[in-house]
């Protein structure tokens, strides 16, 4: 079946003829759960539930960024919460449950079989293990030690290198990078366990698009795994139709299932083997446990996916963005535009708000930071275009009335901007030299890092070396304050982001270290003679 050029309804609704016939019936019970907060008792319980975070000092937020895991993904549907609650009230045998859910997921998604995992990353790991060892327990218990194994390599095209491929290499596989058809053909052999693709628009615009990869890999009897974590679930599945053998999704993003769940779909023999390589079975993946609650909750999310009115949801998101757009338009010099998405990932519209920073006296990032640290706490993104600064808002994770709150707070800050960051001062120190670092992480310390810096006026260049790798460093100087950043990007299959900000005093340099996703740290450094 042709998938390019199909309509939004065909992509999102998928299998309209079957969707109308599917019901949650025995899976979710006959209780109406969509209006679970309709009664006074229900509303009181919902309000009480919302106070639990505050009781332990955690501040909830309004999510206008999207389905980011660090922001706890998406909110589970009421039907999913109900399925989890019902599943928690009885015991089952997990192998039997996996078999029944696998068949049902296959029916719902028009694939051969399905598996619920503890997130998309776990699904990728289980799939890789299945491609290495099949369903053979004697081989399974040896992972990730591949000594004596025939299949020891995973091929990843350069366009698909990313931090999530760690799930593939965790099985012991060596990653082999390719960039052309000829390189792919040359790399394939009896040692190749699989080819891994990260689903994104640039893949199918490249020489190594999904169809091409699948054709070449299948000629060598090598399966292809697609990571579609952030994508909508297409039915029939666009990746399987293009030739992929397996495709994995996050459960806590577009599907609005449990954040700690994901699904793997595709060839029944490989998906069943992937189950062998998951808990409750032992071995390397025992820690990736899926309880009966997450399993049934994830199934409920897929059941709901084929019943949800995706067109109506999209219209609602667009209406929220129009509300914000109308409200910010009252501020002179502010423009806004609703942008439509490309591809299938995080398939929602977004709103871009732009203005001249000099005229309004505030940058987009300053407003982003103020909203995130304010009350109510609001998470949105900074944006820029054509020399203008601004904001970007994604509506998928918003709840009704959030759009009005965001609009009110943004307009307030545009009309009465927060204080701008202090402008840079002329340098009063010279940070040139080799600096031996001591880093105190949130847990543990390291003395193996080194900065080699050169200063030209207020500009810093150099290198940052650590336990893992040496990478370029850049930075700036303001008075006696020096800021130096190094980044090792996803194009290598890893991601490390270090920003050292501190004061130089003679041959000493100390301050705070921002590590991106790895929390904060502090450092001291001594300039070497």
mmCIF file of N, CA and C in Angstrom, residues 384-501:
data_model
loop_
_atom_site.group_PDB
_atom_site.id
_atom_site.type_symbol
_atom_site.label_atom_id
_atom_site.label_comp_id
_atom_site.label_asym_id
_atom_site.label_seq_id
_atom_site.Cartn_x
_atom_site.Cartn_y
_atom_site.Cartn_z
ATOM 1 N N UNK A 384 13.893 32.351 17.383
ATOM 2 C CA UNK A 384 14.455 33.506 16.688
ATOM 3 C C UNK A 384 14.274 33.300 15.198
ATOM 4 N N UNK A 385 14.172 34.411 14.460
ATOM 5 C CA UNK A 385 14.033 34.333 13.012
ATOM 6 C C UNK A 385 14.236 35.726 12.420
ATOM 7 N N UNK A 386 15.022 35.804 11.357
ATOM 8 C CA UNK A 386 15.217 37.069 10.673
ATOM 9 C C UNK A 386 15.756 38.178 11.545
ATOM 10 N N UNK A 387 16.619 37.837 12.492
ATOM 11 C CA UNK A 387 17.184 38.839 13.368
ATOM 12 C C UNK A 387 16.299 39.243 14.527
ATOM 13 N N UNK A 388 15.122 38.632 14.613
ATOM 14 C CA UNK A 388 14.208 38.925 15.712
ATOM 15 C C UNK A 388 14.283 37.836 16.779
ATOM 16 N N UNK A 389 13.912 38.198 17.992
ATOM 17 C CA UNK A 389 13.878 37.254 19.100
ATOM 18 C C UNK A 389 12.434 36.842 19.358
ATOM 19 N N UNK A 390 12.235 35.790 20.141
ATOM 20 C CA UNK A 390 10.855 35.412 20.398
ATOM 21 C C UNK A 390 10.676 34.120 21.159
ATOM 22 N N UNK A 391 9.468 33.550 21.008
ATOM 23 C CA UNK A 391 9.037 32.374 21.750
ATOM 24 C C UNK A 391 8.424 31.355 20.807
ATOM 25 N N UNK A 392 8.442 30.098 21.218
ATOM 26 C CA UNK A 392 7.768 29.037 20.483
ATOM 27 C C UNK A 392 6.934 28.222 21.462
ATOM 28 N N UNK A 393 5.683 27.965 21.087
ATOM 29 C CA UNK A 393 4.759 27.255 21.980
ATOM 30 C C UNK A 393 4.174 26.060 21.243
ATOM 31 N N UNK A 394 4.263 24.894 21.862
ATOM 32 C CA UNK A 394 3.677 23.663 21.334
ATOM 33 C C UNK A 394 2.455 23.305 22.179
ATOM 34 N N UNK A 395 1.287 23.088 21.568
ATOM 35 C CA UNK A 395 0.052 22.919 22.349
ATOM 36 C C UNK A 395 -0.279 21.495 22.766
ATOM 37 N N UNK A 396 0.443 20.488 22.243
ATOM 38 C CA UNK A 396 0.037 19.090 22.437
ATOM 39 C C UNK A 396 -0.165 18.745 23.914
ATOM 40 N N UNK A 397 0.715 19.218 24.785
ATOM 41 C CA UNK A 397 0.664 18.831 26.183
ATOM 42 C C UNK A 397 -0.125 19.818 27.051
ATOM 43 N N UNK A 398 -0.768 20.805 26.432
ATOM 44 C CA UNK A 398 -1.561 21.760 27.206
ATOM 45 C C UNK A 398 -2.888 21.146 27.626
ATOM 46 N N UNK A 399 -3.440 21.679 28.681
ATOM 47 C CA UNK A 399 -4.781 21.328 29.127
ATOM 48 C C UNK A 399 -5.684 22.531 28.929
ATOM 49 N N UNK A 400 -7.008 22.317 28.854
ATOM 50 C CA UNK A 400 -7.924 23.447 28.659
ATOM 51 C C UNK A 400 -7.679 24.553 29.682
ATOM 52 N N UNK A 401 -7.667 25.780 29.212
ATOM 53 C CA UNK A 401 -7.436 27.028 29.945
ATOM 54 C C UNK A 401 -5.949 27.354 30.092
ATOM 55 N N UNK A 402 -5.055 26.382 29.834
ATOM 56 C CA UNK A 402 -3.614 26.686 29.870
ATOM 57 C C UNK A 402 -3.258 27.774 28.868
ATOM 58 N N UNK A 403 -3.958 27.765 27.718
ATOM 59 C CA UNK A 403 -3.627 28.744 26.674
ATOM 60 C C UNK A 403 -3.898 30.173 27.149
ATOM 61 N N UNK A 404 -4.943 30.344 27.962
ATOM 62 C CA UNK A 404 -5.260 31.678 28.481
ATOM 63 C C UNK A 404 -4.219 32.113 29.506
ATOM 64 N N UNK A 405 -3.793 31.179 30.321
ATOM 65 C CA UNK A 405 -2.761 31.493 31.314
ATOM 66 C C UNK A 405 -1.460 31.888 30.629
ATOM 67 N N UNK A 406 -1.064 31.119 29.621
ATOM 68 C CA UNK A 406 0.171 31.440 28.897
ATOM 69 C C UNK A 406 0.063 32.811 28.246
ATOM 70 N N UNK A 407 -1.065 33.058 27.578
ATOM 71 C CA UNK A 407 -1.250 34.346 26.904
ATOM 72 C C UNK A 407 -1.154 35.502 27.894
ATOM 73 N N UNK A 408 -1.818 35.376 29.029
ATOM 74 C CA UNK A 408 -1.798 36.438 30.032
ATOM 75 C C UNK A 408 -0.386 36.721 30.524
ATOM 76 N N UNK A 409 0.353 35.651 30.824
ATOM 77 C CA UNK A 409 1.699 35.828 31.385
ATOM 78 C C UNK A 409 2.678 36.375 30.345
ATOM 79 N N UNK A 410 2.560 35.923 29.100
ATOM 80 C CA UNK A 410 3.451 36.423 28.054
ATOM 81 C C UNK A 410 3.190 37.905 27.785
ATOM 82 N N UNK A 411 1.910 38.286 27.668
ATOM 83 C CA UNK A 411 1.570 39.694 27.437
ATOM 84 C C UNK A 411 2.079 40.557 28.591
ATOM 85 N N UNK A 412 1.903 40.080 29.796
ATOM 86 C CA UNK A 412 2.368 40.828 30.976
ATOM 87 C C UNK A 412 3.870 41.103 30.890
ATOM 88 N N UNK A 413 4.643 40.104 30.492
ATOM 89 C CA UNK A 413 6.091 40.261 30.437
ATOM 90 C C UNK A 413 6.535 41.087 29.226
ATOM 91 N N UNK A 414 5.773 41.024 28.144
ATOM 92 C CA UNK A 414 6.110 41.854 26.987
ATOM 93 C C UNK A 414 5.832 43.325 27.268
ATOM 94 N N UNK A 415 4.767 43.607 28.009
ATOM 95 C CA UNK A 415 4.428 44.994 28.328
ATOM 96 C C UNK A 415 5.303 45.555 29.443
ATOM 97 N N UNK A 416 5.700 44.695 30.356
ATOM 98 C CA UNK A 416 6.531 45.124 31.481
ATOM 99 C C UNK A 416 7.700 44.147 31.616
ATOM 100 N N UNK A 417 8.696 44.278 30.740
ATOM 101 C CA UNK A 417 9.757 43.269 30.656
ATOM 102 C C UNK A 417 10.566 43.160 31.944
ATOM 103 N N UNK A 418 10.992 41.936 32.259
ATOM 104 C CA UNK A 418 11.903 41.760 33.397
ATOM 105 C C UNK A 418 13.253 42.388 33.072
ATOM 106 N N UNK A 419 14.048 42.620 34.094
ATOM 107 C CA UNK A 419 15.351 43.230 33.890
ATOM 108 C C UNK A 419 16.206 42.371 32.967
ATOM 109 N N UNK A 420 16.857 43.025 32.031
ATOM 110 C CA UNK A 420 17.733 42.300 31.105
ATOM 111 C C UNK A 420 19.002 41.884 31.826
ATOM 112 N N UNK A 421 19.636 40.805 31.373
ATOM 113 C CA UNK A 421 20.921 40.413 31.974
ATOM 114 C C UNK A 421 21.933 41.553 31.867
ATOM 115 N N UNK A 422 22.803 41.629 32.831
ATOM 116 C CA UNK A 422 23.814 42.676 32.838
ATOM 117 C C UNK A 422 24.716 42.554 31.616
ATOM 118 N N UNK A 423 24.969 43.667 30.903
ATOM 119 C CA UNK A 423 25.808 43.575 29.705
ATOM 120 C C UNK A 423 27.243 43.196 30.071
ATOM 121 N N UNK A 424 27.981 42.592 29.136
ATOM 122 C CA UNK A 424 29.371 42.195 29.413
ATOM 123 C C UNK A 424 30.243 43.399 29.772
ATOM 124 N N UNK A 425 31.222 43.155 30.642
ATOM 125 C CA UNK A 425 32.186 44.185 31.033
ATOM 126 C C UNK A 425 33.512 43.935 30.314
ATOM 127 N N UNK A 426 34.331 44.961 30.174
ATOM 128 C CA UNK A 426 35.653 44.731 29.574
ATOM 129 C C UNK A 426 36.441 43.729 30.426
ATOM 130 N N UNK A 427 37.167 42.814 29.796
ATOM 131 C CA UNK A 427 37.922 41.806 30.560
ATOM 132 C C UNK A 427 38.956 42.440 31.484
ATOM 133 N N UNK A 428 39.057 41.905 32.693
ATOM 134 C CA UNK A 428 40.099 42.340 33.640
ATOM 135 C C UNK A 428 41.055 41.209 33.963
ATOM 136 N N UNK A 429 40.862 40.048 33.323
ATOM 137 C CA UNK A 429 41.733 38.895 33.553
ATOM 138 C C UNK A 429 42.095 38.265 32.221
ATOM 139 N N UNK A 430 43.119 37.449 32.231
ATOM 140 C CA UNK A 430 43.525 36.679 31.057
ATOM 141 C C UNK A 430 43.460 35.199 31.426
ATOM 142 N N UNK A 431 42.572 34.464 30.750
ATOM 143 C CA UNK A 431 42.377 33.042 31.069
ATOM 144 C C UNK A 431 43.240 32.124 30.229
ATOM 145 N N UNK A 432 44.156 32.686 29.462
ATOM 146 C CA UNK A 432 45.021 31.862 28.621
ATOM 147 C C UNK A 432 45.845 30.892 29.474
ATOM 148 N N UNK A 433 45.949 29.654 29.011
ATOM 149 C CA UNK A 433 46.774 28.681 29.715
ATOM 150 C C UNK A 433 46.131 27.316 29.790
ATOM 151 N N UNK A 434 46.829 26.411 30.457
ATOM 152 C CA UNK A 434 46.322 25.051 30.687
ATOM 153 C C UNK A 434 45.853 24.960 32.123
ATOM 154 N N UNK A 435 44.589 24.572 32.287
ATOM 155 C CA UNK A 435 43.971 24.537 33.612
ATOM 156 C C UNK A 435 43.664 23.103 34.012
ATOM 157 N N UNK A 436 44.208 22.678 35.136
ATOM 158 C CA UNK A 436 43.892 21.354 35.696
ATOM 159 C C UNK A 436 42.660 21.508 36.576
ATOM 160 N N UNK A 437 41.642 20.695 36.285
ATOM 161 C CA UNK A 437 40.336 20.854 36.922
ATOM 162 C C UNK A 437 40.070 19.799 37.980
ATOM 163 N N UNK A 438 39.357 20.214 39.017
ATOM 164 C CA UNK A 438 38.716 19.278 39.932
ATOM 165 C C UNK A 438 37.228 19.569 39.884
ATOM 166 N N UNK A 439 36.460 18.566 39.455
ATOM 167 C CA UNK A 439 35.008 18.726 39.329
ATOM 168 C C UNK A 439 34.315 17.956 40.436
ATOM 169 N N UNK A 440 33.415 18.619 41.114
ATOM 170 C CA UNK A 440 32.592 17.964 42.134
ATOM 171 C C UNK A 440 31.185 17.817 41.565
ATOM 172 N N UNK A 441 30.857 16.586 41.147
ATOM 173 C CA UNK A 441 29.546 16.309 40.569
ATOM 174 C C UNK A 441 28.494 16.177 41.669
ATOM 175 N N UNK A 442 27.250 16.007 41.260
ATOM 176 C CA UNK A 442 26.186 15.768 42.229
ATOM 177 C C UNK A 442 26.504 14.525 43.052
ATOM 178 N N UNK A 443 27.228 13.584 42.436
ATOM 179 C CA UNK A 443 27.697 12.393 43.152
ATOM 180 C C UNK A 443 29.074 12.054 42.617
ATOM 181 N N UNK A 444 30.107 12.241 43.435
ATOM 182 C CA UNK A 444 31.459 11.898 43.026
ATOM 183 C C UNK A 444 32.256 13.095 42.554
ATOM 184 N N UNK A 445 33.556 12.867 42.357
ATOM 185 C CA UNK A 445 34.472 13.913 41.903
ATOM 186 C C UNK A 445 35.358 13.380 40.791
ATOM 187 N N UNK A 446 36.024 14.288 40.069
ATOM 188 C CA UNK A 446 36.957 13.909 39.014
ATOM 189 C C UNK A 446 38.090 14.928 38.966
ATOM 190 N N UNK A 447 39.299 14.428 38.781
ATOM 191 C CA UNK A 447 40.460 15.305 38.597
ATOM 192 C C UNK A 447 41.118 15.037 37.246
ATOM 193 N N UNK A 448 40.385 14.410 36.321
ATOM 194 C CA UNK A 448 40.951 14.007 35.043
ATOM 195 C C UNK A 448 40.655 14.994 33.916
ATOM 196 N N UNK A 449 39.980 16.112 34.238
ATOM 197 C CA UNK A 449 39.613 17.067 33.194
ATOM 198 C C UNK A 449 40.646 18.190 33.088
ATOM 199 N N UNK A 450 40.733 18.754 31.882
ATOM 200 C CA UNK A 450 41.707 19.808 31.624
ATOM 201 C C UNK A 450 41.147 20.769 30.576
ATOM 202 N N UNK A 451 41.363 22.064 30.792
ATOM 203 C CA UNK A 451 41.024 23.092 29.812
ATOM 204 C C UNK A 451 42.306 23.714 29.283
ATOM 205 N N UNK A 452 42.443 23.779 27.952
ATOM 206 C CA UNK A 452 43.542 24.501 27.319
ATOM 207 C C UNK A 452 42.927 25.674 26.583
ATOM 208 N N UNK A 453 43.155 26.896 27.088
ATOM 209 C CA UNK A 453 42.441 28.063 26.611
ATOM 210 C C UNK A 453 43.371 29.120 26.041
ATOM 211 N N UNK A 454 42.851 29.833 25.041
ATOM 212 C CA UNK A 454 43.506 31.022 24.495
ATOM 213 C C UNK A 454 42.491 32.153 24.524
ATOM 214 N N UNK A 455 42.930 33.345 24.935
ATOM 215 C CA UNK A 455 42.027 34.481 25.039
ATOM 216 C C UNK A 455 42.450 35.583 24.073
ATOM 217 N N UNK A 456 41.476 36.094 23.306
ATOM 218 C CA UNK A 456 41.692 37.208 22.397
ATOM 219 C C UNK A 456 40.632 38.249 22.712
ATOM 220 N N UNK A 457 41.006 39.265 23.483
ATOM 221 C CA UNK A 457 40.016 40.229 23.951
ATOM 222 C C UNK A 457 39.062 39.546 24.910
ATOM 223 N N UNK A 458 37.774 39.552 24.563
ATOM 224 C CA UNK A 458 36.777 38.895 25.411
ATOM 225 C C UNK A 458 36.440 37.489 24.915
ATOM 226 N N UNK A 459 37.105 37.046 23.865
ATOM 227 C CA UNK A 459 36.775 35.765 23.235
ATOM 228 C C UNK A 459 37.717 34.667 23.688
ATOM 229 N N UNK A 460 37.137 33.492 24.006
ATOM 230 C CA UNK A 460 37.900 32.322 24.449
ATOM 231 C C UNK A 460 37.757 31.206 23.416
ATOM 232 N N UNK A 461 38.871 30.560 23.080
ATOM 233 C CA UNK A 461 38.845 29.333 22.275
ATOM 234 C C UNK A 461 39.786 28.330 22.927
ATOM 235 N N UNK A 462 39.622 27.060 22.586
ATOM 236 C CA UNK A 462 40.512 26.052 23.148
ATOM 237 C C UNK A 462 39.926 24.668 23.084
ATOM 238 N N UNK A 463 40.359 23.798 24.002
ATOM 239 C CA UNK A 463 39.872 22.423 24.062
ATOM 240 C C UNK A 463 39.563 22.042 25.510
ATOM 241 N N UNK A 464 38.655 21.108 25.648
ATOM 242 C CA UNK A 464 38.311 20.535 26.950
ATOM 243 C C UNK A 464 38.509 19.033 26.858
ATOM 244 N N UNK A 465 39.386 18.501 27.679
ATOM 245 C CA UNK A 465 39.652 17.062 27.701
ATOM 246 C C UNK A 465 39.125 16.463 28.997
ATOM 247 N N UNK A 466 38.551 15.268 28.887
ATOM 248 C CA UNK A 466 38.035 14.577 30.066
ATOM 249 C C UNK A 466 38.319 13.103 29.987
ATOM 250 N N UNK A 467 37.601 12.320 30.806
ATOM 251 C CA UNK A 467 37.803 10.866 30.778
ATOM 252 C C UNK A 467 37.374 10.250 29.455
ATOM 253 N N UNK A 468 36.384 10.862 28.797
ATOM 254 C CA UNK A 468 35.782 10.233 27.629
ATOM 255 C C UNK A 468 36.432 10.683 26.327
ATOM 256 N N UNK A 469 36.533 11.998 26.131
ATOM 257 C CA UNK A 469 36.986 12.483 24.838
ATOM 258 C C UNK A 469 37.432 13.936 24.969
ATOM 259 N N UNK A 470 38.248 14.391 24.025
ATOM 260 C CA UNK A 470 38.629 15.797 23.938
ATOM 261 C C UNK A 470 37.728 16.480 22.911
ATOM 262 N N UNK A 471 37.231 17.674 23.234
ATOM 263 C CA UNK A 471 36.336 18.374 22.324
ATOM 264 C C UNK A 471 36.631 19.878 22.341
ATOM 265 N N UNK A 472 36.275 20.597 21.264
ATOM 266 C CA UNK A 472 36.527 22.039 21.206
ATOM 267 C C UNK A 472 35.767 22.774 22.299
ATOM 268 N N UNK A 473 36.353 23.905 22.739
ATOM 269 C CA UNK A 473 35.723 24.739 23.749
ATOM 270 C C UNK A 473 35.726 26.187 23.279
ATOM 271 N N UNK A 474 34.659 26.910 23.567
ATOM 272 C CA UNK A 474 34.571 28.334 23.247
ATOM 273 C C UNK A 474 33.993 29.054 24.449
ATOM 274 N N UNK A 475 34.204 30.374 24.513
ATOM 275 C CA UNK A 475 33.668 31.093 25.649
ATOM 276 C C UNK A 475 33.906 32.577 25.559
ATOM 277 N N UNK A 476 33.693 33.260 26.701
ATOM 278 C CA UNK A 476 33.825 34.706 26.739
ATOM 279 C C UNK A 476 34.250 35.140 28.135
ATOM 280 N N UNK A 477 34.714 36.393 28.212
ATOM 281 C CA UNK A 477 35.163 36.958 29.480
ATOM 282 C C UNK A 477 34.420 38.267 29.716
ATOM 283 N N UNK A 478 33.903 38.443 30.920
ATOM 284 C CA UNK A 478 33.261 39.690 31.334
ATOM 285 C C UNK A 478 33.849 40.071 32.685
ATOM 286 N N UNK A 479 34.664 41.143 32.717
ATOM 287 C CA UNK A 479 35.357 41.478 33.953
ATOM 288 C C UNK A 479 36.281 40.337 34.337
ATOM 289 N N UNK A 480 36.091 39.782 35.543
ATOM 290 C CA UNK A 480 36.890 38.635 35.988
ATOM 291 C C UNK A 480 36.124 37.326 35.840
ATOM 292 N N UNK A 481 34.921 37.403 35.254
ATOM 293 C CA UNK A 481 34.093 36.202 35.080
ATOM 294 C C UNK A 481 34.344 35.576 33.721
ATOM 295 N N UNK A 482 34.632 34.285 33.736
ATOM 296 C CA UNK A 482 34.924 33.543 32.510
ATOM 297 C C UNK A 482 33.881 32.439 32.344
ATOM 298 N N UNK A 483 33.357 32.311 31.124
ATOM 299 C CA UNK A 483 32.414 31.239 30.808
ATOM 300 C C UNK A 483 32.950 30.456 29.618
ATOM 301 N N UNK A 484 33.071 29.148 29.787
ATOM 302 C CA UNK A 484 33.627 28.279 28.743
ATOM 303 C C UNK A 484 32.688 27.101 28.536
ATOM 304 N N UNK A 485 32.328 26.837 27.273
ATOM 305 C CA UNK A 485 31.429 25.719 26.971
ATOM 306 C C UNK A 485 32.076 24.751 25.986
ATOM 307 N N UNK A 486 31.890 23.464 26.265
ATOM 308 C CA UNK A 486 32.279 22.426 25.306
ATOM 309 C C UNK A 486 31.087 21.523 25.082
ATOM 310 N N UNK A 487 30.997 20.970 23.879
ATOM 311 C CA UNK A 487 29.876 20.096 23.569
ATOM 312 C C UNK A 487 30.327 18.961 22.670
ATOM 313 N N UNK A 488 29.941 17.750 23.054
ATOM 314 C CA UNK A 488 30.174 16.567 22.230
ATOM 315 C C UNK A 488 28.798 16.099 21.786
ATOM 316 N N UNK A 489 28.485 16.246 20.496
ATOM 317 C CA UNK A 489 27.110 16.147 20.047
ATOM 318 C C UNK A 489 26.623 14.779 19.659
ATOM 319 N N UNK A 490 25.312 14.719 19.360
ATOM 320 C CA UNK A 490 24.632 13.473 19.043
ATOM 321 C C UNK A 490 25.131 12.842 17.752
ATOM 322 N N UNK A 491 25.774 13.641 16.900
ATOM 323 C CA UNK A 491 26.270 13.067 15.645
ATOM 324 C C UNK A 491 27.285 11.968 15.893
ATOM 325 N N UNK A 492 27.784 11.873 17.121
ATOM 326 C CA UNK A 492 28.722 10.804 17.486
ATOM 327 C C UNK A 492 28.013 9.656 18.223
ATOM 328 N N UNK A 493 26.706 9.806 18.457
ATOM 329 C CA UNK A 493 25.986 8.794 19.211
ATOM 330 C C UNK A 493 26.032 9.017 20.710
ATOM 331 N N UNK A 494 26.579 10.151 21.128
ATOM 332 C CA UNK A 494 26.663 10.493 22.550
ATOM 333 C C UNK A 494 26.325 11.972 22.686
ATOM 334 N N UNK A 495 26.138 12.438 23.915
ATOM 335 C CA UNK A 495 25.885 13.853 24.121
ATOM 336 C C UNK A 495 26.421 14.281 25.476
ATOM 337 N N UNK A 496 27.394 15.198 25.456
ATOM 338 C CA UNK A 496 27.956 15.764 26.672
ATOM 339 C C UNK A 496 28.037 17.271 26.498
ATOM 340 N N UNK A 497 27.525 18.013 27.459
ATOM 341 C CA UNK A 497 27.475 19.467 27.374
ATOM 342 C C UNK A 497 27.990 20.048 28.688
ATOM 343 N N UNK A 498 29.168 20.687 28.652
ATOM 344 C CA UNK A 498 29.773 21.266 29.850
ATOM 345 C C UNK A 498 29.858 22.788 29.677
ATOM 346 N N UNK A 499 29.377 23.554 30.655
ATOM 347 C CA UNK A 499 29.560 25.007 30.667
ATOM 348 C C UNK A 499 30.147 25.408 32.014
ATOM 349 N N UNK A 500 31.414 25.824 31.984
ATOM 350 C CA UNK A 500 32.122 26.284 33.186
ATOM 351 C C UNK A 500 31.935 27.799 33.307
ATOM 352 N N UNK A 501 31.412 28.269 34.422
ATOM 353 C CA UNK A 501 31.252 29.698 34.655
ATOM 354 C C UNK A 501 31.807 30.028 36.033
#
